[in-house]
Coordinates of C-alpha atoms in Angstrom, one line a residue:
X1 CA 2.2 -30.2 37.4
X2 CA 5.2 -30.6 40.1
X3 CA 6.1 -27.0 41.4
X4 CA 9.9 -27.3 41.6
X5 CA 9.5 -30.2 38.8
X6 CA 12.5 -30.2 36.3
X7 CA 12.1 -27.3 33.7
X8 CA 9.2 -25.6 36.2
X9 CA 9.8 -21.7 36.4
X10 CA 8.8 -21.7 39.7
X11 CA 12.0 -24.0 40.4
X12 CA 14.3 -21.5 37.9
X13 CA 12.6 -18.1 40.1
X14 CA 13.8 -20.3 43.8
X15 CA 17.4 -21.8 42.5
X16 CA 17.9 -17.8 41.4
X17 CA 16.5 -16.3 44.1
X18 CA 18.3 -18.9 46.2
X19 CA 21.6 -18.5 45.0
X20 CA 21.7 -14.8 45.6
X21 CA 20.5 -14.9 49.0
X22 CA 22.9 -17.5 49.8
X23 CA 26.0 -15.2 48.3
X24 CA 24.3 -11.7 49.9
X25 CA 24.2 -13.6 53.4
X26 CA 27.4 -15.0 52.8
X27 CA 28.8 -11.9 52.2
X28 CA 27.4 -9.8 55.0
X29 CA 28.2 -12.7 57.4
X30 CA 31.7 -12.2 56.3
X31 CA 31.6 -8.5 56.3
X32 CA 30.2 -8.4 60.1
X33 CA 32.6 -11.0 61.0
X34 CA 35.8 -8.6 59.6
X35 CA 33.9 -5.9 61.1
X36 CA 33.8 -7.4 64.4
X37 CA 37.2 -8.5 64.4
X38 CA 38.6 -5.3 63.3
X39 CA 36.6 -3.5 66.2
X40 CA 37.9 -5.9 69.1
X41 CA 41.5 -6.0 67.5
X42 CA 40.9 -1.7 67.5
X43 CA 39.4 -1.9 71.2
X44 CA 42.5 -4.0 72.3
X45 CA 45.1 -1.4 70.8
X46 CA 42.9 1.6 72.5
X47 CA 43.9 0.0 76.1
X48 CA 47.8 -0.8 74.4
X49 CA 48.0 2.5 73.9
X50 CA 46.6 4.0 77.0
X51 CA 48.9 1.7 79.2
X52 CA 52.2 3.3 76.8
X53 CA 50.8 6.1 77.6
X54 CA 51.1 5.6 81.5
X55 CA 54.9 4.1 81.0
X56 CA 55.2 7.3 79.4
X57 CA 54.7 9.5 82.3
X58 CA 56.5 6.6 84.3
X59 CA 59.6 7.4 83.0
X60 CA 62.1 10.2 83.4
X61 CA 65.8 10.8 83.8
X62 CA 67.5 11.6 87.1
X63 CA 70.2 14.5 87.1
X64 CA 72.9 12.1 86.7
X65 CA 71.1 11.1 83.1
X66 CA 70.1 8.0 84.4
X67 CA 66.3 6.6 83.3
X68 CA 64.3 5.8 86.3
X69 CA 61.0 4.9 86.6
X70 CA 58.3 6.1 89.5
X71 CA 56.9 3.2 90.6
X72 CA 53.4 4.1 91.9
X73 CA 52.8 5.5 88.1
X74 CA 53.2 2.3 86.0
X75 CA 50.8 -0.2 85.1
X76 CA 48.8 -1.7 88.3
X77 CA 46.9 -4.6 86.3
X78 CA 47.9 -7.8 88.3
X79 CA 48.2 -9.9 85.2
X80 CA 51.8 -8.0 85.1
X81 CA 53.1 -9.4 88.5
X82 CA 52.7 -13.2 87.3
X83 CA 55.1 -14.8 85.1
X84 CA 54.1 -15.5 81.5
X85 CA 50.3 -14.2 81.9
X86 CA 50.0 -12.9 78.7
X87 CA 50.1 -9.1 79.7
X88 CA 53.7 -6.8 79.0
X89 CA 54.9 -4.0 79.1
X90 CA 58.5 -2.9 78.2
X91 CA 60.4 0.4 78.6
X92 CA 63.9 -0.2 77.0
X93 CA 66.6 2.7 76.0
X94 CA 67.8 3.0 72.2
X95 CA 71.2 3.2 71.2
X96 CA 72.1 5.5 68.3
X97 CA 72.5 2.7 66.3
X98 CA 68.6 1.7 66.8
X99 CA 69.4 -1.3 68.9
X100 CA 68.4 -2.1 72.8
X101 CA 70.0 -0.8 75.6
X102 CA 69.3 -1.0 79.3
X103 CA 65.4 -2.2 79.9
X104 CA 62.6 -2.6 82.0
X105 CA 60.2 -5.5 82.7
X106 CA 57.4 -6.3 84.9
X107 CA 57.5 -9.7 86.9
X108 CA 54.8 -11.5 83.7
X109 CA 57.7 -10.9 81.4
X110 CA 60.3 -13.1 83.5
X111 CA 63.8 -13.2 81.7
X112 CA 62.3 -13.9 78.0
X113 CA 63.0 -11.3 75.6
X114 CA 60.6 -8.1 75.0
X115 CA 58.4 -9.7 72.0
X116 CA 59.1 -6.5 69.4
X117 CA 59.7 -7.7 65.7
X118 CA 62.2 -6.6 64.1
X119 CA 59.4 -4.7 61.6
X120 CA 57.9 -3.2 64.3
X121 CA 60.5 -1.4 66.0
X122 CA 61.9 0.2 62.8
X123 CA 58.3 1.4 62.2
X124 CA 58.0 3.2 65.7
X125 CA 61.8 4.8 65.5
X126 CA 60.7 6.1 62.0
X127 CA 57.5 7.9 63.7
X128 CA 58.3 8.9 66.7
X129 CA 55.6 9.8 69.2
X130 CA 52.8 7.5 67.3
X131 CA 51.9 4.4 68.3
X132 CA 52.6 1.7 66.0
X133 CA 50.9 -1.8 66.2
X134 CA 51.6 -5.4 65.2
X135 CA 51.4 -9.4 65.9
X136 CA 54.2 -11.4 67.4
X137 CA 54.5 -14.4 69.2
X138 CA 55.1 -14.2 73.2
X139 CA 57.4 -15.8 74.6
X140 CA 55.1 -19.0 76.0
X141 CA 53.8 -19.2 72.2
X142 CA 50.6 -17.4 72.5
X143 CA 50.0 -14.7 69.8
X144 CA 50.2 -11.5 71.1
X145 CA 48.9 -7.5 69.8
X146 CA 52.0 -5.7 70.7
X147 CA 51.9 -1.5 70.8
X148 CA 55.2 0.1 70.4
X149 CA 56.1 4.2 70.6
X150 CA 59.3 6.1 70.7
X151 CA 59.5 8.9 72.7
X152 CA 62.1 11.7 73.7
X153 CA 62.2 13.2 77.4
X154 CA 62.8 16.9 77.7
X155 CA 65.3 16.5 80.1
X156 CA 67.5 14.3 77.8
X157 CA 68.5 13.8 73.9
X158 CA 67.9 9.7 74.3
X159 CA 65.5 7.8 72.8
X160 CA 62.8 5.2 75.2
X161 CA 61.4 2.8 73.4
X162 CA 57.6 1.8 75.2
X163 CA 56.1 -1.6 74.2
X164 CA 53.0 -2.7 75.8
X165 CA 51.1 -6.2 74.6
X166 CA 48.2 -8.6 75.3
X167 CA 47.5 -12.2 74.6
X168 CA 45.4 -12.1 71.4
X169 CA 43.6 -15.4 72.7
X170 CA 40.5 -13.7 74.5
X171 CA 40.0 -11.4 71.6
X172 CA 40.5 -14.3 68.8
X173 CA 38.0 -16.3 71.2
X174 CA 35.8 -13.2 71.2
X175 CA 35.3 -12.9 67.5
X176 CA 35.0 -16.9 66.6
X177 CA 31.9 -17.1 69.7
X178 CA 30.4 -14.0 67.4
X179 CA 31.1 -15.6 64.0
X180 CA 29.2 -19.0 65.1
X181 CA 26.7 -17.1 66.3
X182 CA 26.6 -14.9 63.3
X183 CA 26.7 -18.3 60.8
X184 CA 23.5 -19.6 63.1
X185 CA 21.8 -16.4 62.8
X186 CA 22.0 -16.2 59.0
X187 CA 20.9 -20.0 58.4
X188 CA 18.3 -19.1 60.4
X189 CA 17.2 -16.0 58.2
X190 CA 18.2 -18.2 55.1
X191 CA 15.3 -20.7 56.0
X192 CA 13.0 -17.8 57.0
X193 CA 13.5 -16.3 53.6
X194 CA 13.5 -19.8 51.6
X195 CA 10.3 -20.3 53.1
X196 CA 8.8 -16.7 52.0
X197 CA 9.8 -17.4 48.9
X198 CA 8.5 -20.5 48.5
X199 CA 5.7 -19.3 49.8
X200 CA 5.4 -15.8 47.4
X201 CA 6.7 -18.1 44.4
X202 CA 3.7 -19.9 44.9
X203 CA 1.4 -16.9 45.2
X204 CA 2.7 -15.1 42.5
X205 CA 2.3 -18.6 40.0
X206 CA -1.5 -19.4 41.4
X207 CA -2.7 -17.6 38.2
X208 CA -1.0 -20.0 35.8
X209 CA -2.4 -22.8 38.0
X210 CA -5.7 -21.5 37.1
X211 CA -5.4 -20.6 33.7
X212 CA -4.3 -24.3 33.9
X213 CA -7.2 -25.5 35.3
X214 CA -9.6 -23.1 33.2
X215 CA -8.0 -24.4 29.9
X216 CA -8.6 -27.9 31.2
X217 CA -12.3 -26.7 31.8
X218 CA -12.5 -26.2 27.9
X219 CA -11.1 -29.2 26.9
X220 CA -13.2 -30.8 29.3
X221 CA -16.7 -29.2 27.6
X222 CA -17.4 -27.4 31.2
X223 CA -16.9 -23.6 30.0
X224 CA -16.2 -22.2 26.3
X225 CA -13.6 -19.5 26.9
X226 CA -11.2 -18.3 29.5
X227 CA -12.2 -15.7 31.7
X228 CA -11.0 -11.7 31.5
X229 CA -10.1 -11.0 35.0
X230 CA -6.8 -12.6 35.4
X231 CA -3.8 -10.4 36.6
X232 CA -2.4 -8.0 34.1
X233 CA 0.9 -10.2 33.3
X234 CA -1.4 -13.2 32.7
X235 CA -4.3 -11.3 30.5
X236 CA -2.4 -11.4 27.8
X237 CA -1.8 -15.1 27.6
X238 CA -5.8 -15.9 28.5
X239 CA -7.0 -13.4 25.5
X240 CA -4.3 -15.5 22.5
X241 CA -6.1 -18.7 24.5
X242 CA -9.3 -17.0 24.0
X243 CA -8.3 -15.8 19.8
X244 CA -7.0 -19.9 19.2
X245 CA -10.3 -21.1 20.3
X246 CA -12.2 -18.7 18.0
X247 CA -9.8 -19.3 15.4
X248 CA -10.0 -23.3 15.6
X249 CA -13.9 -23.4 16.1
X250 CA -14.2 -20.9 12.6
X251 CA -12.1 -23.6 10.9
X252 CA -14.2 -26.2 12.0
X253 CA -17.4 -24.3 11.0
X254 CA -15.8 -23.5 7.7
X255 CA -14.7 -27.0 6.8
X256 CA -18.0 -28.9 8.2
X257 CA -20.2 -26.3 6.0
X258 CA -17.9 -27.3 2.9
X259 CA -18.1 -31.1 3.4
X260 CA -21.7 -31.1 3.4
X261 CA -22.3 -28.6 0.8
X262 CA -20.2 -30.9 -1.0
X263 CA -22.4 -33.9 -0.1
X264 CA -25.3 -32.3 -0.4
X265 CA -24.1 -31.3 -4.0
X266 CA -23.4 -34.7 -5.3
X267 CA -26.6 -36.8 -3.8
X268 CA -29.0 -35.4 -7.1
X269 CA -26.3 -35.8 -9.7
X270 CA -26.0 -39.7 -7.8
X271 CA -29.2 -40.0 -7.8
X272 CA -30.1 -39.1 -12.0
X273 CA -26.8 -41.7 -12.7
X274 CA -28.3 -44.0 -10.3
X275 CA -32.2 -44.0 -12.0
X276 CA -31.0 -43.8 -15.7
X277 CA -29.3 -46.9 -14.9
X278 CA -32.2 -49.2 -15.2
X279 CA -31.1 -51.4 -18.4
X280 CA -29.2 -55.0 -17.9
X281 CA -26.2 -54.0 -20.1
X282 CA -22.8 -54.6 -18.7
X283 CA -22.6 -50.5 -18.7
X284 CA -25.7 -50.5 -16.5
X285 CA -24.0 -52.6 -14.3
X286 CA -20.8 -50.9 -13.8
X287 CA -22.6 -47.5 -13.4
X288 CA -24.8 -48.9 -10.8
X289 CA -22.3 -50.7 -8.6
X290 CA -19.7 -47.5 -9.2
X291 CA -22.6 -44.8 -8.4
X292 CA -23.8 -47.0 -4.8
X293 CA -20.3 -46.7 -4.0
X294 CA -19.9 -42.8 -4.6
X295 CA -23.3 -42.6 -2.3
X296 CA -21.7 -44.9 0.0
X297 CA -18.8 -42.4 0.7
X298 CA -20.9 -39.6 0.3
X299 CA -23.6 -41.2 3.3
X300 CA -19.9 -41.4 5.3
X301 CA -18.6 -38.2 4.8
X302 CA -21.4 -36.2 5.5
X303 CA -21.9 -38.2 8.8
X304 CA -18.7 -38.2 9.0
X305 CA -18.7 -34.0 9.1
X306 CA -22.0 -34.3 11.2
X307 CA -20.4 -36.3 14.0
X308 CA -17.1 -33.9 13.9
X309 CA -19.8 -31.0 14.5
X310 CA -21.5 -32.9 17.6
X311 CA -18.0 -33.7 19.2
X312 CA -17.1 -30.0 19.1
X313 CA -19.8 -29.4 21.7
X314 CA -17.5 -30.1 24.4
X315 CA -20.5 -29.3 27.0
X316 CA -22.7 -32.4 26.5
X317 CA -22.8 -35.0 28.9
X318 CA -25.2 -38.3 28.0
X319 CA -25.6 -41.1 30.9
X320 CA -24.7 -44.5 29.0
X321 CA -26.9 -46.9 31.1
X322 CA -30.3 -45.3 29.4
X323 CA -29.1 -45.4 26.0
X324 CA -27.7 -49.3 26.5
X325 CA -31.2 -49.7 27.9
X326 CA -33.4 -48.2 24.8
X327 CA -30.6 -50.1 22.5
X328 CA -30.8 -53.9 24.6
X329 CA -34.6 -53.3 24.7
X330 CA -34.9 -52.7 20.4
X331 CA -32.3 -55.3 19.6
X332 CA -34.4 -57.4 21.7
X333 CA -37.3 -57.3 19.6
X334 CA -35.3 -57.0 15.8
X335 CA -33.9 -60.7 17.0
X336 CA -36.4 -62.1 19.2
X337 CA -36.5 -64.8 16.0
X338 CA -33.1 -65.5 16.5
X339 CA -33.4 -66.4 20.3
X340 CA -30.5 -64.1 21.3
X341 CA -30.0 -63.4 24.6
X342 CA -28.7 -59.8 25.3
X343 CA -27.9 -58.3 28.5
X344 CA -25.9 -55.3 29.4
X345 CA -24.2 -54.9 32.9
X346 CA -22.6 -51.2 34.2
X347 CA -22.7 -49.6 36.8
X348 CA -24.9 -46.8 37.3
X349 CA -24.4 -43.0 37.0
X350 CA -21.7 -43.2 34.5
X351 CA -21.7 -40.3 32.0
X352 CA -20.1 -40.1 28.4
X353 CA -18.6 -37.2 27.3
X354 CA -20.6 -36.2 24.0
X355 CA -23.6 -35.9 22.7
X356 CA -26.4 -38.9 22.6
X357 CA -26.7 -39.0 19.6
X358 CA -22.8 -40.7 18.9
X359 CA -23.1 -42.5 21.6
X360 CA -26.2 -44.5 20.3
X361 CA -24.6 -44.8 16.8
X362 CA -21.4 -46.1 18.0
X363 CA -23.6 -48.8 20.5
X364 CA -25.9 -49.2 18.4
X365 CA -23.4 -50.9 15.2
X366 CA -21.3 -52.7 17.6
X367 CA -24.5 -54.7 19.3
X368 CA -26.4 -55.2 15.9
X369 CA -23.2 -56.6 14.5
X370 CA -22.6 -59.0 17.6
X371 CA -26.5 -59.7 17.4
X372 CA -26.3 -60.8 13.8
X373 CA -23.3 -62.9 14.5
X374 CA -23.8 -64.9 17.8
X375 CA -25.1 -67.4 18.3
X376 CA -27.3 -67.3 21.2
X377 CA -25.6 -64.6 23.4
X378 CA -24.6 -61.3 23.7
X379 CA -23.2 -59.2 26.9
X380 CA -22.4 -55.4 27.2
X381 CA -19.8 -55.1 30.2
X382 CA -17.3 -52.0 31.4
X383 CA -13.9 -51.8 32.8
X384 CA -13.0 -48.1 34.0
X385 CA -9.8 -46.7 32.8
X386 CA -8.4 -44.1 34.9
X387 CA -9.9 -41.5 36.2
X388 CA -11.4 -40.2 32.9
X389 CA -12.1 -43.0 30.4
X390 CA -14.4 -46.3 30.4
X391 CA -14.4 -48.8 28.5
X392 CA -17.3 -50.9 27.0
X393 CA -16.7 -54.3 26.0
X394 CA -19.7 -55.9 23.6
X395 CA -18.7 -59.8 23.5
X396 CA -20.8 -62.6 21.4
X397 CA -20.7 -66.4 21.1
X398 CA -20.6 -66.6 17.3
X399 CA -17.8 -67.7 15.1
X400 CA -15.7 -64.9 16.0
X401 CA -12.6 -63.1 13.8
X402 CA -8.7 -64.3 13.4
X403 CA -6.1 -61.6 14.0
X404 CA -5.6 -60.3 10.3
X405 CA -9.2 -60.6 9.7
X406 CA -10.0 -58.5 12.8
X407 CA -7.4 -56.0 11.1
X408 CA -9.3 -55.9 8.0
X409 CA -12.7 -55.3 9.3
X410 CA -11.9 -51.5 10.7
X411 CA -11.1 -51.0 7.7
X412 CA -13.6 -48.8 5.6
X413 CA -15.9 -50.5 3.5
X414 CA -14.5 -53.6 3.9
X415 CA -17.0 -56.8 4.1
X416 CA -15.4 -60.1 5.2
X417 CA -19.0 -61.9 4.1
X418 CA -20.2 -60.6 0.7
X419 CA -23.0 -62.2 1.1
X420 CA -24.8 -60.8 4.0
X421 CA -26.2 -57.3 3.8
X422 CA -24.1 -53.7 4.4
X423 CA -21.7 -51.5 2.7
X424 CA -19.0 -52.6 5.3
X425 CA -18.9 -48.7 7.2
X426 CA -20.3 -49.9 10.3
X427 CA -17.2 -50.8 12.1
X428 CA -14.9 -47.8 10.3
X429 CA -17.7 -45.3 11.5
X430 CA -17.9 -46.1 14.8
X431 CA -13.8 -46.2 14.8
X432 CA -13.6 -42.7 13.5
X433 CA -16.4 -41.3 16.1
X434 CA -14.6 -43.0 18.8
X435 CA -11.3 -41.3 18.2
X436 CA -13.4 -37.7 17.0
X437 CA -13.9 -38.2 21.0
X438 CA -10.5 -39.2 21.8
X439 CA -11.7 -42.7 22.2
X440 CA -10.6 -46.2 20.7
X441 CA -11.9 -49.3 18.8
X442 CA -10.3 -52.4 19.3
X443 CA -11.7 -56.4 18.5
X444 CA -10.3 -59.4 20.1
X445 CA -11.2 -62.8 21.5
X446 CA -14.2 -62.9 23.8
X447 CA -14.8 -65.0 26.8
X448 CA -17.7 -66.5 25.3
X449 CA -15.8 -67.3 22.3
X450 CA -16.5 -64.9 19.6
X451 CA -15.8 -61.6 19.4
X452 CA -14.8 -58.6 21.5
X453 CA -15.4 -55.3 20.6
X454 CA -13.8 -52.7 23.4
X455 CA -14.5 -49.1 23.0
X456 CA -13.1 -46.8 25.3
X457 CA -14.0 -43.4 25.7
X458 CA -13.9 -40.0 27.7
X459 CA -16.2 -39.7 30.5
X460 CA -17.4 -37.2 33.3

């Protein structure tokens, strides 16, 4: 199972929690950013308006009503003695009409223009006394925070209007070096908290994983039921695993004890039809030949039900090499006549899951039939198939079986030479037990000629 595999939960749980960490970290990054902004933009007006606050108290009239400004009280920042440094200050009289009279400039302000828009000033002559703030561009193109106030001295009815303003660049600067370090620290905590959840997702789905791996124990034969101690939110699940085995192994029981009462039911009836039919009348005949094949059917259902119950035991294990051993050593004897040679090559330790019992019936009809065909030779070989399956290929010398013929013979009670011995189950038997164990029965060509039975089933 791939954790962040297309359709996984634990991949629906990440993208989720993902995409709301991404937009909760994108939005506090841009949050702290403003913030930061707003409290550097506020920290530049503070000193805006402390230095209109000292052209305040710079200026007064003189008895002749003329403004005049005391020297020693204004600004003393050097920026204002160089031409175009990016630091102003302003103290300008109003007309009545709102417009600009006589002014006065420090040295940094040169012959340009006091940068006030337009805005601006008619905001500070409609509160007068406040400090009013706004953006306008300087006069050597930089962006400048200009503070504006209009005030009234007591010792005349005219209007002064202050302005006072700083290059914006060292603040802009200021709040772009935090933002890149702010970005930086939140991928940072992005990947710190992608990796924690990752890492919890994982936690918090290890008991699927093992509900996983216990439900592949019971298919596997290695434990009956799922255990009772998983985590509350999983319990559930494990007891309706637990209730579908029960359920399935009831139906199982229930059917198997049918088809052999059933059987078992219509041997002695068989058998009365089979002895009254003693007489050589064509009606003999018929109910001889028609009562062989009812027992016939019978014999394979009830084995048939027998070998359903023994691949229900999902527990049993049988090593193959001892049963091919008893098998190669009785064939051995049965056609020591014949001269047949039969040998059986695999390698050691390998298991079949089931009980011994199938194993020896499936083995046992495909070697007899290769024994009674061939010729003079018989081999047993395996090929492994995965990681879970083997598969056992029994190949003879003899005449071998063309393609539709090889069809026909899995075919139940079907006998391609009516005039050897058999009912013709042999091959359809051991086809059905092979797939009761999830197995396969296939013929083909054999190397030596004949035929090649391969039966592949579970193992381990």
């Amino acid at each position: 199972m791939s954790f962040l595999g297309a359709g996984s939960l634990a991949r629906r749980l990440l993208i989720g929690a993902v995409v709301w960490c991404l937009v909760v970290l994108a939005g506090g990054a841009f949050a702290l950013s403003a913030l930061y902004r707003a409290q550097t933009v506020s920290l530049l007006e503070e000193d805006l308006d402390a230095t209109l606050v000292t052209l305040s108290r710079a200026v007064e009239y003189s008895p002749e009503g003329r403004l005049v400004t005391d020297k020693a009280k204004l600004p003393a920042d050097r920026r204002y003695e160089i031409p175009l440094s990016g630091r102003y200050w302003a103290i300008i009289t109003l007309r009545t009409d709102g417009s600009f009279g006589r002014d006065e400039r420090p040295p940094s302000l040169w012959d340009a223009d006091p940068p006030i828009p337009p805005q601006l000033r008619a905001r500070a002559i409609a509160s007068p006394g406040v400090s009013v703030f706004g953006d306008a561009e300087g006069p050597n193109g930089e962006t400048l925070r200009v503070g504006v106030r209009v005030i009234r001295l007591e010792t005349g009815d005219r209007r002064i209007l202050l302005m006072s303003a700083a290059d914006r660049h060292a603040t802009d600067q200021g709040a772009q070096r935090f933002l890149i370090l702010l970005v930086g620290a939140m991928i940072a905590l992005a990947a710190g908290v992608l990796v924690a959840l990752v890492v919890q997702i994982r936690l918090a789905l290890r008991p699927l994983a093992r509900v996983q791996a216990d439900v592949a124990a019971v298919r596997e034969g290695q434990r009956t039921r799922l255990d009772d101690d998983y985590p509350s939110e999983v319990l559930p699940l494990a007891e309706e695993v637990n209730k579908l085995l029960d359920h399935n192994q009831e139906i199982v029981e229930r059917a198997r004890t049918h088809v052999g009462n059933l059987a078992h039911a219509l041997k002695t009836p068989l058998a009365v039809l089979r002895n009254e039919a003693v007489g050589t009348t064509a009606l003999d005949d018929v109910v001889r030949r028609q009562t062989a094949a009812m027992h016939s059917n019978v014999e394979h259902y009830l084995e048939r039900a027998h070998a359903a119950a023994r691949a229900q035991t999902l527990s049993a294990r049988t090593p193959i090499m001892p049963v091919l051993d008893g098998l190669v050593r009785l064939l051995n004897r049965l056609f020591a006549e014949k001269g047949i040679t039969l040998s059986a090559d695999l390698p050691p330790g390998e298991v079949f899951r089931g009980e011994k019992q199938d194993l020896e019936e499936m083995l046992g009809n495909l070697m007899e039939n290769a024994c009674k065909w061939a010729a003079s030779r018989v081999e047993v070989s395996a090929e492994m198939t995965g990681r879970a399956g083997i598969e056992l290929h029994i190949d003879d010398d003899g005449p071998g079986l063309g393609e539709a013929e090889r069809e026909q013979a899995l075919k139940r009670g079907v006998r391609l030479d009516e005039s050897a011995p058999g009912t013709g189950l042999g091959l359809s038997i051991v086809k059905e037990l092979a797939e009761l164990h999830s197995g396969e029965l296939t013929l083909g060509e054999s190397p030596l000629g004949g035929l090649r039975a391969s039966l592949r089933l579970p193992r381990r």
